[in-house]
């Protein structure tokens, strides 16, 4: 199957620290997406990547599409308490379907 | 602007009872619609998707079914709920192939007791 391996599964950090998480796939794809899910809510799109090597920022978030088109990472700089949530990578498959990674649970201690 | 509505927000149902969760989208036409289930706050499992009225594709065999009676309405149903049907159900829409990203509803927390 077209699985995504996302790591780490969970992170516990202090406010102000930087965070890095990544996602890998055994297959190459043309689009990588990063979502954040707040507790009890639906996921919200953070960043979309369309080209190998692409580096895109959204405020304190930076994501890169790996040059091999099989991986992506998401960095969060200077974390704050509202960064708490589950972060998912996702990729588009046929028929405009999305396959999601298992998520990284982020906890930020004030 | 486009909005997606999903209800109810929470639901507690006994084993063996029927289920009907509804999702509607506003502000767009002919969206792709999706039902996902999330267990224990972890990964999202695609249950059903639809590219048009009456067109339903099932990703995994299970105790659930989906219907799309209108262009912007997507319904998730079950005739008899099982304990294992408990979870967080998310509806989503997208504008179609080539336009990436989904917009998710706020989810329904289903507890089967």
Coordinates of N, CA and C in Angstrom, one line a residue, chain B:
Chain B
X1 N -17.9 32.3 0.2 CA -16.8 31.4 0.6 C -17.4 30.0 0.9
X2 N -16.6 29.0 0.8 CA -17.1 27.7 1.0 C -17.1 27.3 2.5
X3 N -18.1 26.6 2.9 CA -18.2 26.1 4.3 C -18.6 24.7 4.3
X4 N -18.3 24.0 5.3 CA -18.7 22.6 5.4 C -19.3 22.4 6.8
X5 N -20.4 21.8 6.9 CA -21.1 21.6 8.1 C -21.3 20.1 8.4
X6 N -21.1 19.7 9.6 CA -21.1 18.3 10.0 C -21.9 18.2 11.3
X7 N -22.8 17.3 11.4 CA -23.5 17.2 12.7 C -24.0 15.8 12.8
X8 N -24.3 15.3 14.1 CA -24.1 16.1 15.3 C -22.6 16.2 15.7
X9 N -22.3 17.0 16.7 CA -20.9 17.1 17.2 C -20.5 15.9 18.0
X10 N -21.4 15.4 18.8 CA -21.2 14.2 19.6 C -22.4 13.3 19.6
X11 N -22.2 12.1 19.8 CA -23.3 11.1 19.7 C -23.0 9.9 20.5
X12 N -23.9 9.5 21.4 CA -23.7 8.2 22.1 C -24.9 7.3 21.7
X13 N -24.5 6.1 21.2 CA -25.5 5.2 20.7 C -25.3 3.8 21.3
X14 N -26.4 3.1 21.5 CA -26.2 1.7 22.0 C -25.9 0.8 20.8
X15 N -25.2 -0.3 21.2 CA -24.9 -1.3 20.2 C -26.2 -1.8 19.6
X16 N -26.1 -2.0 18.2 CA -27.3 -2.5 17.5 C -28.2 -1.4 17.0
X17 N -28.0 -0.2 17.4 CA -28.9 0.9 16.9 C -28.4 1.4 15.6
X18 N -29.2 2.1 14.8 CA -28.8 2.7 13.5 C -28.1 4.0 13.7
X19 N -27.4 4.4 12.6 CA -26.6 5.6 12.7 C -26.9 6.4 11.4
X20 N -26.9 7.7 11.6 CA -26.9 8.6 10.4 C -26.2 9.9 10.7
X21 N -25.1 10.1 10.1 CA -24.3 11.3 10.2 C -24.4 12.1 8.9
X22 N -24.6 13.4 9.0 CA -24.8 14.2 7.8 C -23.7 15.3 7.7
X23 N -23.4 15.5 6.4 CA -22.4 16.5 6.1 C -22.9 17.3 4.9
X24 N -22.8 18.6 4.9 CA -23.2 19.4 3.8 C -22.2 20.5 3.5
X25 N -22.0 20.8 2.3 CA -21.1 21.8 1.8 C -21.8 23.0 1.2
X26 N -21.4 24.2 1.4 CA -22.0 25.4 0.8 C -20.9 26.1 0.1
X27 N -21.4 26.8 -1.0 CA -20.5 27.7 -1.7 C -19.7 27.1 -2.8
X28 N -20.0 25.9 -3.1 CA -19.2 25.2 -4.2 C -20.2 24.2 -4.9
X29 N -19.8 23.9 -6.1 CA -20.6 22.9 -6.9 C -19.7 21.7 -7.2
X30 N -20.4 20.5 -7.3 CA -19.7 19.3 -7.6 C -18.4 19.0 -6.9
X31 N -18.5 19.1 -5.6 CA -17.2 18.8 -4.8 C -17.0 17.3 -4.7
X32 N -15.8 16.9 -4.5 CA -15.5 15.6 -4.0 C -15.7 15.6 -2.5
X33 N -16.4 14.5 -2.1 CA -16.7 14.4 -0.7 C -16.1 13.2 -0.1
X34 N -15.7 13.2 1.2 CA -15.0 12.1 1.8 C -15.5 11.9 3.3
X35 N -15.5 10.7 3.7 CA -15.7 10.3 5.1 C -14.5 9.7 5.6
X36 N -13.9 10.2 6.7 CA -12.8 9.6 7.4 C -13.2 9.2 8.8
X37 N -12.5 8.2 9.3 CA -12.6 7.9 10.7 C -11.2 8.0 11.4
X38 N -11.2 8.5 12.6 CA -10.0 8.6 13.4 C -10.2 7.9 14.7
X39 N -9.3 7.0 15.0 CA -9.4 6.3 16.3 C -8.3 6.8 17.2
X40 N -8.7 7.1 18.4 CA -7.8 7.4 19.5 C -6.8 8.5 19.1
X41 N -7.4 9.5 18.4 CA -6.6 10.7 18.1 C -5.4 10.4 17.2
X42 N -5.4 9.4 16.5 CA -4.3 9.1 15.6 C -4.6 9.2 14.2
X43 N -4.2 8.3 13.3 CA -4.3 8.5 11.9 C -5.7 8.5 11.4
X44 N -5.8 9.0 10.2 CA -7.1 9.2 9.5 C -7.3 8.1 8.5
X45 N -8.4 7.3 8.7 CA -8.6 6.2 7.7 C -9.8 6.6 6.8
X46 N -9.5 6.6 5.5 CA -10.6 6.9 4.5 C -11.6 5.8 4.5
X47 N -12.8 6.2 4.7 CA -13.9 5.2 4.6 C -14.6 5.2 3.3
X48 N -15.1 6.4 2.8 CA -15.8 6.5 1.6 C -15.4 7.8 0.9
X49 N -15.5 7.8 -0.4 CA -15.4 9.1 -1.1 C -16.4 9.1 -2.3
X50 N -16.7 10.3 -2.7 CA -17.7 10.4 -3.8 C -17.3 11.6 -4.7
X51 N -17.4 11.3 -6.0 CA -17.1 12.3 -7.0 C -18.3 12.9 -7.6
X52 N -19.5 12.4 -7.2 CA -20.7 13.0 -7.8 C -22.0 12.3 -7.1
X53 N -23.1 12.8 -7.4 CA -24.4 12.3 -6.9 C -24.5 10.8 -7.2
X54 N -24.8 10.1 -6.1 CA -25.0 8.7 -6.3 C -23.8 7.8 -6.5
X55 N -22.6 8.5 -6.6 CA -21.3 7.8 -6.9 C -20.6 7.7 -5.5
X56 N -20.5 6.4 -5.1 CA -19.8 6.2 -3.8 C -18.8 5.1 -4.0
X57 N -17.6 5.4 -3.5 CA -16.5 4.4 -3.5 C -16.1 4.1 -2.0
X58 N -16.0 2.8 -1.7 CA -15.7 2.3 -0.4 C -14.3 1.9 -0.3
X59 N -13.6 2.4 0.7 CA -12.1 2.0 0.8 C -11.9 0.8 1.6
X60 N -12.7 0.5 2.6 CA -12.6 -0.6 3.4 C -13.9 -1.3 3.7
X61 N -14.0 -2.6 3.7 CA -15.3 -3.3 4.1 C -15.6 -3.1 5.5
X62 N -16.8 -2.8 5.9 CA -17.1 -2.5 7.3 C -18.6 -2.5 7.4
X63 N -19.0 -2.1 8.6 CA -20.4 -2.0 9.0 C -21.1 -0.7 8.7
X64 N -20.5 0.1 7.8 CA -21.0 1.4 7.5 C -21.3 1.5 6.0
X65 N -22.1 2.4 5.6 CA -22.4 2.7 4.2 C -22.5 4.3 4.1
X66 N -22.4 4.7 2.8 CA -22.5 6.2 2.6 C -23.4 6.4 1.4
X67 N -24.0 7.6 1.4 CA -24.9 7.9 0.3 C -24.7 9.4 0.0
X68 N -25.0 9.8 -1.2 CA -24.9 11.2 -1.7 C -26.2 11.5 -2.4
X69 N -27.2 11.8 -1.7 CA -28.5 12.1 -2.4 C -28.6 13.4 -3.1
X70 N -27.7 14.3 -2.7 CA -27.7 15.6 -3.4 C -26.2 16.0 -3.6
X71 N -26.0 17.0 -4.5 CA -24.6 17.4 -4.9 C -23.7 17.7 -3.7
X72 N -24.3 18.4 -2.7 CA -23.5 18.9 -1.6 C -23.9 18.2 -0.3
X73 N -24.4 17.0 -0.3 CA -24.8 16.3 0.9 C -24.2 14.9 0.9
X74 N -23.6 14.6 2.0 CA -23.0 13.3 2.1 C -23.4 12.7 3.4
X75 N -23.9 11.5 3.4 CA -24.4 10.9 4.6 C -23.7 9.6 4.9
X76 N -23.4 9.4 6.2 CA -22.7 8.1 6.6 C -23.8 7.4 7.5
X77 N -24.0 6.1 7.2 CA -25.0 5.4 7.9 C -24.6 4.0 8.3
X78 N -25.3 3.5 9.3 CA -25.2 2.1 9.7 C -26.5 1.6 10.1
X79 N -26.8 0.3 9.8 CA -28.1 -0.3 10.2 C -28.0 -0.8 11.7
X80 N -26.8 -1.3 12.0 CA -26.6 -1.8 13.4 C -25.2 -1.5 13.9
X81 N -25.1 -0.6 14.8 CA -23.7 -0.2 15.3 C -23.1 -1.3 16.1
X82 N -21.7 -1.3 15.9 CA -20.9 -2.2 16.8 C -20.1 -1.4 17.7
X83 N -19.5 -2.0 18.7 CA -18.7 -1.2 19.6 C -17.5 -0.7 18.9
X84 N -17.0 -1.4 17.9 CA -15.8 -1.0 17.2 C -16.1 0.2 16.3
X85 N -17.3 0.6 16.1 CA -17.6 1.7 15.3 C -17.4 3.1 16.0
X86 N -17.0 3.0 17.3 CA -16.7 4.2 18.0 C -15.5 4.9 17.4
X87 N -15.6 6.2 17.4 CA -14.4 7.0 16.9 C -14.8 8.4 16.6
X88 N -13.9 9.1 15.9 CA -14.1 10.5 15.5 C -14.3 10.5 14.0
X89 N -15.5 10.9 13.5 CA -15.8 10.8 12.1 C -15.7 12.2 11.5
X90 N -14.9 12.3 10.4 CA -14.7 13.5 9.8 C -15.1 13.5 8.3
X91 N -15.9 14.5 8.0 CA -16.3 14.7 6.6 C -15.3 15.8 6.0
X92 N -15.0 15.7 4.7 CA -14.2 16.6 4.0 C -14.6 16.8 2.6
X93 N -14.2 17.9 2.0 CA -14.5 18.2 0.6 C -13.2 18.7 -0.1
X94 N -13.2 18.4 -1.4 CA -12.1 19.0 -2.2 C -12.7 19.4 -3.5
X95 N -11.9 20.3 -4.2 CA -12.4 20.8 -5.5 C -12.2 19.9 -6.6
X96 N -11.5 18.8 -6.4 CA -11.3 17.8 -7.5 C -9.9 17.6 -7.8
X97 N -9.6 16.7 -8.7 CA -8.3 16.3 -9.0 C -7.5 17.5 -9.6
X98 N -6.2 17.6 -9.1 CA -5.3 18.7 -9.6 C -5.4 19.9 -8.7
X99 N -6.3 19.9 -7.8 CA -6.4 21.0 -6.8 C -6.3 20.4 -5.4
X100 N -5.1 20.5 -4.8 CA -4.8 19.7 -3.7 C -5.4 20.3 -2.4
X101 N -5.5 19.4 -1.4 CA -6.0 19.9 -0.1 C -7.4 19.6 0.1
X102 N -7.7 19.2 1.3 CA -9.1 19.0 1.7 C -9.5 20.1 2.7
X103 N -10.8 20.4 2.8 CA -11.3 21.2 3.9 C -12.2 20.2 4.7
X104 N -11.8 20.1 6.0 CA -12.5 19.2 6.9 C -13.6 19.9 7.7
X105 N -14.7 19.1 8.0 CA -15.7 19.5 8.9 C -15.1 19.4 10.4
X106 N -15.9 19.8 11.3 CA -15.5 19.8 12.7 C -15.6 18.5 13.4
X107 N -16.1 17.5 12.7 CA -16.1 16.1 13.2 C -17.3 15.7 14.1
X108 N -17.5 14.4 14.2 CA -18.6 13.9 15.1 C -17.9 12.8 16.0
X109 N -18.0 13.0 17.3 CA -17.4 12.0 18.2 C -18.5 11.0 18.5
X110 N -18.4 9.8 18.0 CA -19.4 8.7 18.2 C -18.9 7.7 19.2
X111 N -19.7 7.5 20.2 CA -19.4 6.5 21.2 C -20.5 5.5 21.2
X112 N -20.1 4.2 21.0 CA -21.1 3.2 20.9 C -21.0 2.4 22.3
X113 N -22.1 2.3 23.0 CA -22.0 1.7 24.3 C -22.9 0.4 24.4

